[in-house]
Short mmCIF file of N, CA and C and ligand atoms in Angstrom, two decimals:
data_model
loop_
_atom_site.label_atom_id
_atom_site.label_comp_id
_atom_site.label_asym_id
_atom_site.label_seq_id
_atom_site.Cartn_x
_atom_site.Cartn_y
_atom_site.Cartn_z
N MET A 5 0.90 -1.39 -0.19
CA MET A 5 -0.06 -0.07 0.06
C MET A 5 0.90 1.34 -0.06
N ILE A 6 0.53 2.20 -0.74
CA ILE A 6 1.27 3.68 -0.77
C ILE A 6 0.60 4.59 0.21
N PRO A 7 1.37 4.95 0.81
CA PRO A 7 1.12 5.88 1.93
C PRO A 7 0.37 7.12 1.41
N THR A 8 -0.39 7.87 2.00
CA THR A 8 -1.10 9.14 1.69
C THR A 8 -0.11 10.03 2.11
N LEU A 9 0.12 11.05 1.22
CA LEU A 9 0.81 12.48 1.60
C LEU A 9 -0.15 13.62 2.08
N CYS A 10 0.15 13.96 3.37
CA CYS A 10 -0.80 14.93 3.95
C CYS A 10 0.12 16.12 4.54
N TYR A 11 -0.61 17.29 4.26
CA TYR A 11 -0.06 18.64 4.89
C TYR A 11 -1.05 18.79 6.00
N ILE A 12 0.00 19.20 7.29
CA ILE A 12 -0.68 19.43 8.59
C ILE A 12 -0.36 20.94 8.92
N ALA A 13 -1.38 21.73 9.63
CA ALA A 13 -0.84 23.19 9.91
C ALA A 13 -1.04 23.13 11.49
N LEU A 14 -0.04 24.09 11.85
CA LEU A 14 0.45 23.73 13.37
C LEU A 14 0.12 25.16 13.72
N GLY A 15 -0.69 25.44 15.07
CA GLY A 15 -0.57 26.95 15.30
C GLY A 15 -0.70 26.88 17.02
N SER A 16 0.08 27.92 17.42
CA SER A 16 -0.19 28.04 19.13
C SER A 16 0.05 29.51 19.54
N ASN A 17 -0.65 29.67 20.49
CA ASN A 17 -0.34 31.28 20.98
C ASN A 17 -0.46 31.30 22.60
N GLN A 18 -0.36 30.16 23.21
CA GLN A 18 -0.33 30.36 24.62
C GLN A 18 0.64 29.39 25.23
N GLY A 19 1.08 29.96 26.32
CA GLY A 19 2.10 28.98 27.06
C GLY A 19 3.43 28.73 26.28
N ASP A 20 3.94 29.53 25.92
CA ASP A 20 5.50 29.59 25.09
C ASP A 20 5.10 28.71 23.91
N PRO A 21 4.54 29.27 23.18
CA PRO A 21 4.24 28.59 21.76
C PRO A 21 5.38 27.98 20.91
N VAL A 22 6.56 28.35 21.06
CA VAL A 22 7.76 28.27 20.21
C VAL A 22 8.03 26.67 20.93
N ALA A 23 8.00 26.67 22.22
CA ALA A 23 8.30 25.33 22.88
C ALA A 23 7.06 24.44 22.62
N LYS A 24 5.87 24.67 22.43
CA LYS A 24 4.74 23.87 21.99
C LYS A 24 4.91 23.48 20.57
N ALA A 25 5.24 24.35 20.00
CA ALA A 25 5.30 23.88 18.49
C ALA A 25 6.53 22.96 18.31
N ASN A 26 7.52 23.13 18.74
CA ASN A 26 8.85 22.25 18.67
C ASN A 26 8.47 20.95 19.43
N SER A 27 7.85 20.85 20.39
CA SER A 27 7.32 19.61 21.10
C SER A 27 6.35 18.82 20.14
N ALA A 28 5.55 19.52 19.51
CA ALA A 28 4.55 18.93 18.76
C ALA A 28 5.12 18.31 17.59
N ILE A 29 6.01 19.05 16.95
CA ILE A 29 7.12 18.52 15.68
C ILE A 29 7.83 17.29 16.42
N SER A 30 8.39 17.27 17.58
CA SER A 30 8.95 16.08 18.02
C SER A 30 8.10 14.68 18.00
N VAL A 31 6.96 15.11 18.80
CA VAL A 31 5.69 14.13 18.86
C VAL A 31 5.66 13.50 17.44
N LEU A 32 4.97 14.20 16.89
CA LEU A 32 4.82 13.88 15.26
C LEU A 32 5.78 12.87 14.67
N SER A 33 6.90 13.53 14.80
CA SER A 33 8.10 12.64 14.11
C SER A 33 8.40 11.46 14.70
N ALA A 34 7.91 11.26 16.07
CA ALA A 34 8.13 10.21 16.66
C ALA A 34 7.14 9.14 16.63
N HIS A 35 5.77 9.46 15.99
CA HIS A 35 4.48 8.80 15.93
C HIS A 35 4.73 7.46 15.25
N PRO A 36 4.47 6.22 15.65
CA PRO A 36 4.59 5.29 15.00
C PRO A 36 4.03 4.97 13.57
N ASP A 37 2.78 5.84 13.58
CA ASP A 37 1.90 5.75 12.25
C ASP A 37 2.15 6.70 11.33
N LEU A 38 3.20 7.79 11.49
CA LEU A 38 3.44 8.83 10.79
C LEU A 38 4.95 9.03 10.49
N THR A 39 5.17 9.56 9.11
CA THR A 39 6.48 9.76 8.79
C THR A 39 6.50 11.30 8.15
N VAL A 40 7.08 12.12 9.29
CA VAL A 40 7.35 13.53 8.78
C VAL A 40 8.34 13.68 7.66
N THR A 41 8.06 14.02 6.50
CA THR A 41 8.83 14.30 5.39
C THR A 41 9.30 15.58 5.08
N SER A 42 8.69 16.64 5.57
CA SER A 42 9.27 18.00 5.77
C SER A 42 8.46 18.94 6.80
N VAL A 43 9.29 19.75 7.23
CA VAL A 43 8.76 20.83 8.12
C VAL A 43 9.15 22.18 7.87
N SER A 44 8.17 23.29 7.67
CA SER A 44 8.60 24.46 7.39
C SER A 44 9.49 25.28 8.58
N SER A 45 9.93 26.46 8.60
CA SER A 45 10.14 27.22 9.56
C SER A 45 9.07 27.30 10.46
N LEU A 46 9.41 27.91 11.37
CA LEU A 46 8.33 28.42 12.46
C LEU A 46 8.07 29.80 12.01
N TYR A 47 7.16 30.32 11.80
CA TYR A 47 6.13 31.68 11.64
C TYR A 47 5.78 32.35 12.60
N ARG A 48 6.01 33.71 12.86
CA ARG A 48 5.19 34.46 13.67
C ARG A 48 4.19 35.40 12.92
N SER A 49 2.89 35.19 13.40
CA SER A 49 1.79 35.77 12.75
C SER A 49 0.90 36.53 13.73
N ALA A 50 0.18 37.66 13.19
CA ALA A 50 -0.46 38.23 14.12
C ALA A 50 -2.04 37.55 14.04
N PRO A 51 -2.57 37.58 15.11
CA PRO A 51 -3.83 36.75 15.27
C PRO A 51 -4.93 37.18 14.18
N MET A 52 -5.38 36.17 13.80
CA MET A 52 -6.61 36.50 13.02
C MET A 52 -7.66 35.96 13.85
N GLY A 53 -8.83 37.10 13.91
CA GLY A 53 -9.99 36.82 14.67
C GLY A 53 -9.61 37.97 15.72
N PRO A 54 -10.20 37.97 16.83
CA PRO A 54 -10.17 38.61 17.96
C PRO A 54 -8.65 39.35 18.27
N GLN A 55 -8.37 40.65 18.41
CA GLN A 55 -6.92 41.08 18.33
C GLN A 55 -6.47 41.05 19.83
N ASP A 56 -7.25 40.84 20.97
CA ASP A 56 -7.05 41.21 22.27
C ASP A 56 -6.22 39.57 22.59
N GLN A 57 -5.49 39.26 21.84
CA GLN A 57 -4.55 37.89 22.20
C GLN A 57 -3.32 37.65 21.54
N PRO A 58 -2.51 37.13 22.03
CA PRO A 58 -0.79 37.16 21.78
C PRO A 58 -0.89 36.80 20.15
N ASP A 59 0.33 37.08 19.38
CA ASP A 59 0.51 36.54 18.29
C ASP A 59 0.76 34.94 18.34
N TYR A 60 0.54 34.40 17.14
CA TYR A 60 0.70 33.02 16.99
C TYR A 60 2.19 32.69 16.34
N ILE A 61 2.47 31.59 16.79
CA ILE A 61 3.60 30.72 16.14
C ILE A 61 2.65 29.86 14.89
N ASN A 62 3.26 29.68 13.76
CA ASN A 62 2.65 28.84 12.94
C ASN A 62 3.80 28.08 12.22
N ALA A 63 3.07 26.83 11.53
CA ALA A 63 4.19 26.17 10.98
C ALA A 63 3.34 25.10 10.08
N VAL A 64 4.00 24.57 8.94
CA VAL A 64 3.12 23.39 8.26
C VAL A 64 4.26 22.20 8.18
N LEU A 65 3.62 21.04 8.42
CA LEU A 65 4.35 20.09 8.02
C LEU A 65 3.86 18.95 7.11
N ALA A 66 4.59 18.39 6.33
CA ALA A 66 4.34 17.25 5.27
C ALA A 66 4.24 15.82 5.92
N ILE A 67 3.51 15.08 6.09
CA ILE A 67 3.67 13.70 6.76
C ILE A 67 2.97 12.73 5.53
N GLU A 68 3.64 11.48 5.58
CA GLU A 68 2.98 10.33 4.98
C GLU A 68 2.44 9.32 5.93
N THR A 69 1.36 8.69 5.91
CA THR A 69 0.62 7.79 6.63
C THR A 69 -0.05 7.07 5.97
N HIS A 70 -0.33 5.60 6.82
CA HIS A 70 -1.37 4.70 6.09
C HIS A 70 -2.50 4.83 6.89
N LEU A 71 -2.44 5.60 7.86
CA LEU A 71 -3.90 5.93 8.51
C LEU A 71 -5.04 6.47 7.68
N ASP A 72 -6.21 6.30 7.96
CA ASP A 72 -7.33 6.78 7.18
C ASP A 72 -7.53 8.32 7.51
N ALA A 73 -8.22 9.27 7.08
CA ALA A 73 -8.36 10.50 7.52
C ALA A 73 -8.74 10.83 9.01
N ILE A 74 -9.80 9.91 9.24
CA ILE A 74 -10.65 10.21 10.65
C ILE A 74 -9.32 9.54 11.76
N GLU A 75 -8.67 8.58 11.30
CA GLU A 75 -7.85 7.95 12.42
C GLU A 75 -6.54 8.90 12.66
N LEU A 76 -6.16 9.67 11.56
CA LEU A 76 -5.20 10.67 11.55
C LEU A 76 -5.91 11.76 12.40
N LEU A 77 -7.05 12.38 12.07
CA LEU A 77 -7.86 13.49 12.99
C LEU A 77 -7.24 13.04 14.32
N ASP A 78 -7.87 11.86 14.80
CA ASP A 78 -7.84 11.16 16.13
C ASP A 78 -6.51 11.49 16.82
N ALA A 79 -5.34 11.16 15.81
CA ALA A 79 -4.07 11.14 16.40
C ALA A 79 -3.44 12.45 16.77
N LEU A 80 -4.08 13.39 15.67
CA LEU A 80 -3.73 14.95 15.72
C LEU A 80 -4.48 15.63 17.20
N GLN A 81 -5.64 15.00 17.52
CA GLN A 81 -6.51 15.71 18.48
C GLN A 81 -5.89 15.02 19.67
N GLN A 82 -5.14 13.89 19.77
CA GLN A 82 -4.70 13.23 21.12
C GLN A 82 -3.45 14.02 21.35
N ILE A 83 -2.67 14.37 20.61
CA ILE A 83 -1.62 15.24 20.56
C ILE A 83 -2.05 16.57 21.33
N GLU A 84 -3.01 17.23 20.28
CA GLU A 84 -3.53 18.34 20.84
C GLU A 84 -3.72 18.25 22.50
N LEU A 85 -4.59 17.40 22.83
CA LEU A 85 -4.90 17.18 24.21
C LEU A 85 -3.59 17.18 25.03
N GLU A 86 -2.51 16.30 24.65
CA GLU A 86 -1.53 16.32 25.53
C GLU A 86 -0.80 17.52 25.70
N HIS A 87 -1.00 18.35 24.93
CA HIS A 87 -0.31 19.86 25.15
C HIS A 87 -1.09 20.83 25.69
N GLY A 88 -2.16 20.41 26.28
CA GLY A 88 -3.12 21.07 27.14
C GLY A 88 -4.22 21.74 26.47
N ARG A 89 -4.56 21.44 25.23
CA ARG A 89 -5.85 22.01 24.49
C ARG A 89 -7.03 21.82 25.30
N GLU A 90 -7.78 22.73 25.44
CA GLU A 90 -9.16 22.67 25.74
C GLU A 90 -9.66 23.26 24.79
N ARG A 91 -11.22 22.71 24.54
CA ARG A 91 -11.88 23.18 23.53
C ARG A 91 -13.03 24.14 24.37
N LYS A 92 -12.90 25.35 24.13
CA LYS A 92 -13.68 26.49 24.72
C LYS A 92 -14.50 26.66 23.76
N ASP A 93 -15.66 27.73 24.11
CA ASP A 93 -16.86 28.06 23.27
C ASP A 93 -16.52 29.37 22.51
N GLU A 94 -15.49 29.93 22.87
CA GLU A 94 -15.20 31.13 22.30
C GLU A 94 -14.74 30.87 20.91
N ARG A 95 -15.18 31.73 19.90
CA ARG A 95 -14.90 31.47 18.57
C ARG A 95 -13.64 32.13 18.31
N TRP A 96 -12.65 31.45 17.50
CA TRP A 96 -11.46 32.05 17.23
C TRP A 96 -10.83 32.60 18.24
N GLY A 97 -10.69 32.07 19.71
CA GLY A 97 -10.09 32.65 20.84
C GLY A 97 -8.62 31.84 20.73
N PRO A 98 -7.93 32.35 21.66
CA PRO A 98 -6.44 31.61 21.74
C PRO A 98 -6.19 30.19 21.88
N ARG A 99 -5.42 29.53 21.72
CA ARG A 99 -5.45 28.31 21.60
C ARG A 99 -3.86 27.84 21.90
N THR A 100 -3.66 26.74 22.98
CA THR A 100 -2.42 26.23 23.42
C THR A 100 -1.78 25.65 22.01
N LEU A 101 -2.44 24.50 21.26
CA LEU A 101 -1.82 23.91 20.17
C LEU A 101 -3.12 23.43 19.15
N ASP A 102 -2.89 23.79 18.09
CA ASP A 102 -4.05 23.70 17.02
C ASP A 102 -3.08 22.86 16.01
N LEU A 103 -3.61 21.85 15.52
CA LEU A 103 -3.04 20.73 14.49
C LEU A 103 -4.15 20.56 13.87
N ASP A 104 -4.40 21.05 12.64
CA ASP A 104 -5.18 21.08 11.47
C ASP A 104 -4.89 20.05 10.15
N ILE A 105 -5.70 19.12 9.55
CA ILE A 105 -5.45 18.49 8.38
C ILE A 105 -5.92 19.53 7.31
N LEU A 106 -4.65 20.04 6.64
CA LEU A 106 -5.06 21.02 5.41
C LEU A 106 -5.33 20.02 4.39
N LEU A 107 -4.66 18.90 3.83
CA LEU A 107 -4.73 18.22 2.72
C LEU A 107 -4.69 16.82 3.06
N PHE A 108 -5.30 15.90 2.41
CA PHE A 108 -5.06 14.68 2.84
C PHE A 108 -4.85 13.96 1.25
N GLY A 109 -3.76 13.64 0.66
CA GLY A 109 -3.85 13.30 -0.70
C GLY A 109 -4.25 14.38 -1.45
N GLN A 110 -5.07 13.75 -2.55
CA GLN A 110 -5.95 14.61 -3.40
C GLN A 110 -7.33 14.58 -2.92
N GLU A 111 -7.62 13.96 -1.60
CA GLU A 111 -8.94 13.77 -1.55
C GLU A 111 -9.71 14.92 -0.84
N THR A 112 -11.09 14.91 -1.38
CA THR A 112 -12.33 15.96 -0.75
C THR A 112 -12.74 15.16 0.20
N ILE A 113 -12.89 16.07 1.65
CA ILE A 113 -13.85 15.24 2.91
C ILE A 113 -14.65 16.28 3.24
N ASN A 114 -15.88 15.56 3.21
CA ASN A 114 -16.95 16.54 3.94
C ASN A 114 -17.89 15.42 5.13
N ASN A 115 -17.11 15.68 5.88
CA ASN A 115 -17.59 14.52 7.14
C ASN A 115 -17.61 15.45 8.36
N PRO A 116 -18.78 15.14 9.25
CA PRO A 116 -19.16 16.22 10.45
C PRO A 116 -17.78 16.51 11.30
N ARG A 117 -17.07 15.66 11.39
CA ARG A 117 -15.85 16.04 12.00
C ARG A 117 -14.67 16.62 11.31
N LEU A 118 -14.86 16.32 9.83
CA LEU A 118 -13.70 16.91 9.09
C LEU A 118 -13.97 17.31 7.90
N THR A 119 -13.35 18.63 7.48
CA THR A 119 -13.61 18.98 6.18
C THR A 119 -12.22 19.17 5.52
N VAL A 120 -11.92 18.65 4.40
CA VAL A 120 -10.68 18.83 3.62
C VAL A 120 -10.77 19.02 2.04
N PRO A 121 -10.18 19.77 1.63
CA PRO A 121 -8.89 20.72 2.21
C PRO A 121 -9.68 21.60 3.31
N HIS A 122 -8.88 21.96 4.20
CA HIS A 122 -9.32 22.93 5.37
C HIS A 122 -9.67 24.23 4.76
N TYR A 123 -10.88 24.56 5.25
CA TYR A 123 -11.67 25.75 4.86
C TYR A 123 -11.02 26.96 4.66
N GLY A 124 -10.10 27.18 5.73
CA GLY A 124 -9.08 28.40 5.70
C GLY A 124 -7.90 28.64 4.84
N MET A 125 -7.66 27.36 4.24
CA MET A 125 -6.13 27.37 3.91
C MET A 125 -6.04 28.13 2.39
N LYS A 126 -7.00 28.69 1.76
CA LYS A 126 -7.07 29.56 0.52
C LYS A 126 -6.75 30.76 0.94
N VAL A 127 -7.04 31.43 2.32
CA VAL A 127 -6.95 32.59 2.41
C VAL A 127 -5.98 32.86 3.37
N ARG A 128 -5.60 32.22 4.47
CA ARG A 128 -4.91 32.48 5.59
C ARG A 128 -3.09 32.52 5.04
N GLU A 129 -2.70 33.75 5.59
CA GLU A 129 -1.16 33.95 5.26
C GLU A 129 -0.58 32.90 6.08
N PHE A 130 -0.87 32.39 6.96
CA PHE A 130 0.07 31.76 7.94
C PHE A 130 -0.14 30.17 7.78
N VAL A 131 -0.95 29.96 6.51
CA VAL A 131 -0.92 28.68 6.16
C VAL A 131 -0.58 28.57 4.97
N ILE A 132 -0.50 29.68 3.94
CA ILE A 132 -0.20 29.77 2.63
C ILE A 132 1.31 29.62 2.48
N TYR A 133 2.10 30.50 3.38
CA TYR A 133 3.27 30.80 3.11
C TYR A 133 4.22 29.72 3.80
N PRO A 134 3.93 29.03 4.79
CA PRO A 134 4.74 28.11 5.22
C PRO A 134 4.60 26.89 4.26
N LEU A 135 3.15 26.83 3.82
CA LEU A 135 3.13 25.66 2.75
C LEU A 135 4.20 25.79 1.38
N LEU A 136 3.83 26.95 1.26
CA LEU A 136 4.86 27.51 0.00
C LEU A 136 6.30 26.99 0.09
N GLU A 137 6.79 27.26 1.52
CA GLU A 137 8.12 26.94 1.78
C GLU A 137 8.42 25.33 1.52
N ILE A 138 7.77 24.60 1.82
CA ILE A 138 7.89 23.04 1.69
C ILE A 138 7.12 22.43 0.42
N ALA A 139 6.18 23.15 -0.12
CA ALA A 139 5.39 22.58 -1.23
C ALA A 139 5.21 23.48 -2.30
N PRO A 140 6.08 24.19 -2.98
CA PRO A 140 5.99 25.12 -3.72
C PRO A 140 5.33 24.67 -5.31
N GLN A 141 5.29 23.32 -5.37
CA GLN A 141 4.43 23.12 -6.56
C GLN A 141 3.13 22.61 -6.21
N LEU A 142 2.82 22.85 -5.10
CA LEU A 142 1.47 22.14 -4.88
C LEU A 142 0.25 22.74 -5.62
N VAL A 143 -0.84 21.72 -5.85
CA VAL A 143 -1.89 22.16 -6.56
C VAL A 143 -3.05 21.55 -5.79
N LEU A 144 -4.10 22.24 -5.36
CA LEU A 144 -5.27 21.60 -4.72
C LEU A 144 -5.92 20.77 -5.45
N PRO A 145 -6.91 19.98 -4.55
CA PRO A 145 -7.68 19.06 -5.53
C PRO A 145 -8.66 19.65 -6.33
N CYS A 146 -8.86 21.09 -6.10
CA CYS A 146 -9.81 21.98 -6.89
C CYS A 146 -9.03 22.26 -8.26
N GLY A 147 -7.60 21.95 -8.33
CA GLY A 147 -6.99 22.62 -9.65
C GLY A 147 -6.16 23.82 -9.25
N THR A 148 -6.65 24.58 -8.30
CA THR A 148 -5.92 25.88 -7.89
C THR A 148 -4.58 25.75 -7.34
N SER A 149 -3.66 26.39 -7.95
CA SER A 149 -2.01 26.19 -7.54
C SER A 149 -1.95 26.93 -6.07
N LEU A 150 -1.01 26.38 -5.38
CA LEU A 150 -0.67 27.16 -4.25
C LEU A 150 0.02 28.50 -4.46
N ILE A 151 0.81 28.69 -5.55
CA ILE A 151 1.55 29.93 -5.86
C ILE A 151 0.40 30.92 -6.37
N SER A 152 -0.79 30.58 -6.91
CA SER A 152 -1.63 31.74 -7.42
C SER A 152 -2.38 32.08 -6.01
N LEU A 153 -2.56 31.10 -4.94
CA LEU A 153 -3.03 31.56 -3.74
C LEU A 153 -2.38 32.59 -2.96
N ALA A 154 -1.16 32.42 -2.89
CA ALA A 154 -0.01 33.18 -2.36
C ALA A 154 -0.04 34.61 -3.26
N ASP A 155 -0.05 34.73 -4.50
CA ASP A 155 0.03 35.82 -5.36
C ASP A 155 -1.30 36.79 -4.82
N ASN A 156 -2.14 36.30 -4.47
CA ASN A 156 -3.56 36.92 -4.00
C ASN A 156 -3.63 36.94 -2.30
N CYS A 157 -2.46 36.69 -1.60
CA CYS A 157 -2.75 36.75 -0.37
C CYS A 157 -1.32 37.50 0.29
N ASP A 158 -1.84 38.70 1.14
CA ASP A 158 -0.84 39.55 1.89
C ASP A 158 -0.14 38.92 2.89
N ARG A 159 0.88 39.01 3.06
CA ARG A 159 1.73 38.47 4.11
C ARG A 159 1.30 38.74 5.49
N ASN A 160 0.68 40.20 5.59
CA ASN A 160 0.16 40.59 6.83
C ASN A 160 1.16 40.50 8.03
N GLY A 161 2.18 41.16 7.76
CA GLY A 161 3.09 41.07 8.64
C GLY A 161 3.75 39.63 8.91
N LEU A 162 3.53 38.65 8.59
CA LEU A 162 3.86 37.15 8.86
C LEU A 162 5.45 37.19 8.59
N GLU A 163 6.10 36.81 9.68
CA GLU A 163 7.83 36.74 9.63
C GLU A 163 8.46 35.38 9.94
N VAL A 164 9.29 34.80 9.43
CA VAL A 164 9.85 33.68 10.18
C VAL A 164 10.34 33.91 11.31
N TYR A 165 9.92 33.34 12.37
CA TYR A 165 10.73 33.21 13.72
C TYR A 165 12.03 32.82 13.85
N ASN A 166 12.72 33.75 14.20
CA ASN A 166 14.22 33.51 14.79
C ASN A 166 14.20 33.96 16.13
N LEU A 167 14.94 32.78 16.85
CA LEU A 167 15.23 33.30 18.49
C LEU A 167 15.88 34.59 18.65
N1 LIG B 4 -4.43 33.49 13.91
C1 LIG B 4 -3.05 32.98 13.65
N2 LIG B 4 -2.34 34.11 12.91
N3 LIG B 4 -2.69 31.88 13.64
C2 LIG B 4 -3.50 30.91 13.85
O1 LIG B 4 -2.79 29.50 13.86
C3 LIG B 4 -4.82 31.03 14.19
N4 LIG B 4 -5.63 29.99 14.40
C4 LIG B 4 -7.06 30.41 14.68
C5 LIG B 4 -7.38 31.56 14.64
C6 LIG B 4 -8.30 32.02 16.04
C7 LIG B 4 -8.43 31.58 13.73
N5 LIG B 4 -6.48 32.85 14.60
C8 LIG B 4 -5.33 32.26 14.05
O2 LIG B 4 -7.63 29.00 15.17
#
């Protein structure tokens, strides 16, 4: 069986987001069911949504897996919980660790728990530019190229995070 190439977005803005991001990358890399094939730089981004919250650290990873999409979602949600994720009611509020499936191969998934491609990935600079770093030739299942999304997306102050 050929594994599925997937892209995962990582975001954090609570309790040392850089440490959380690095820890999540380590845990994903060590996971028996996942092979991490590339990791973008860490980026610092202004919050999308309510502005009275800290800046975010964002990154994107490419992984290969034999899991199905829901099994992958379960694995990611388990890692979120281990990093102190609490699901609160507040829409677009701060988060300790967010791991979102952006793409699952070339599949389109509309499941009550999971929508793939991720609904925000076409417009969010903190997804598009890290993804461009690791997959510049990427084309979405709808036929849109990542490069054309970047052409239409302001960086909104997004910058590579350096210590
Ligand atoms: N804003 C930024 N910059 N990065 C995120 O990862 C992020 N995640 C979210 C919301 C609250 C929409 N804002 C974000 O879930």
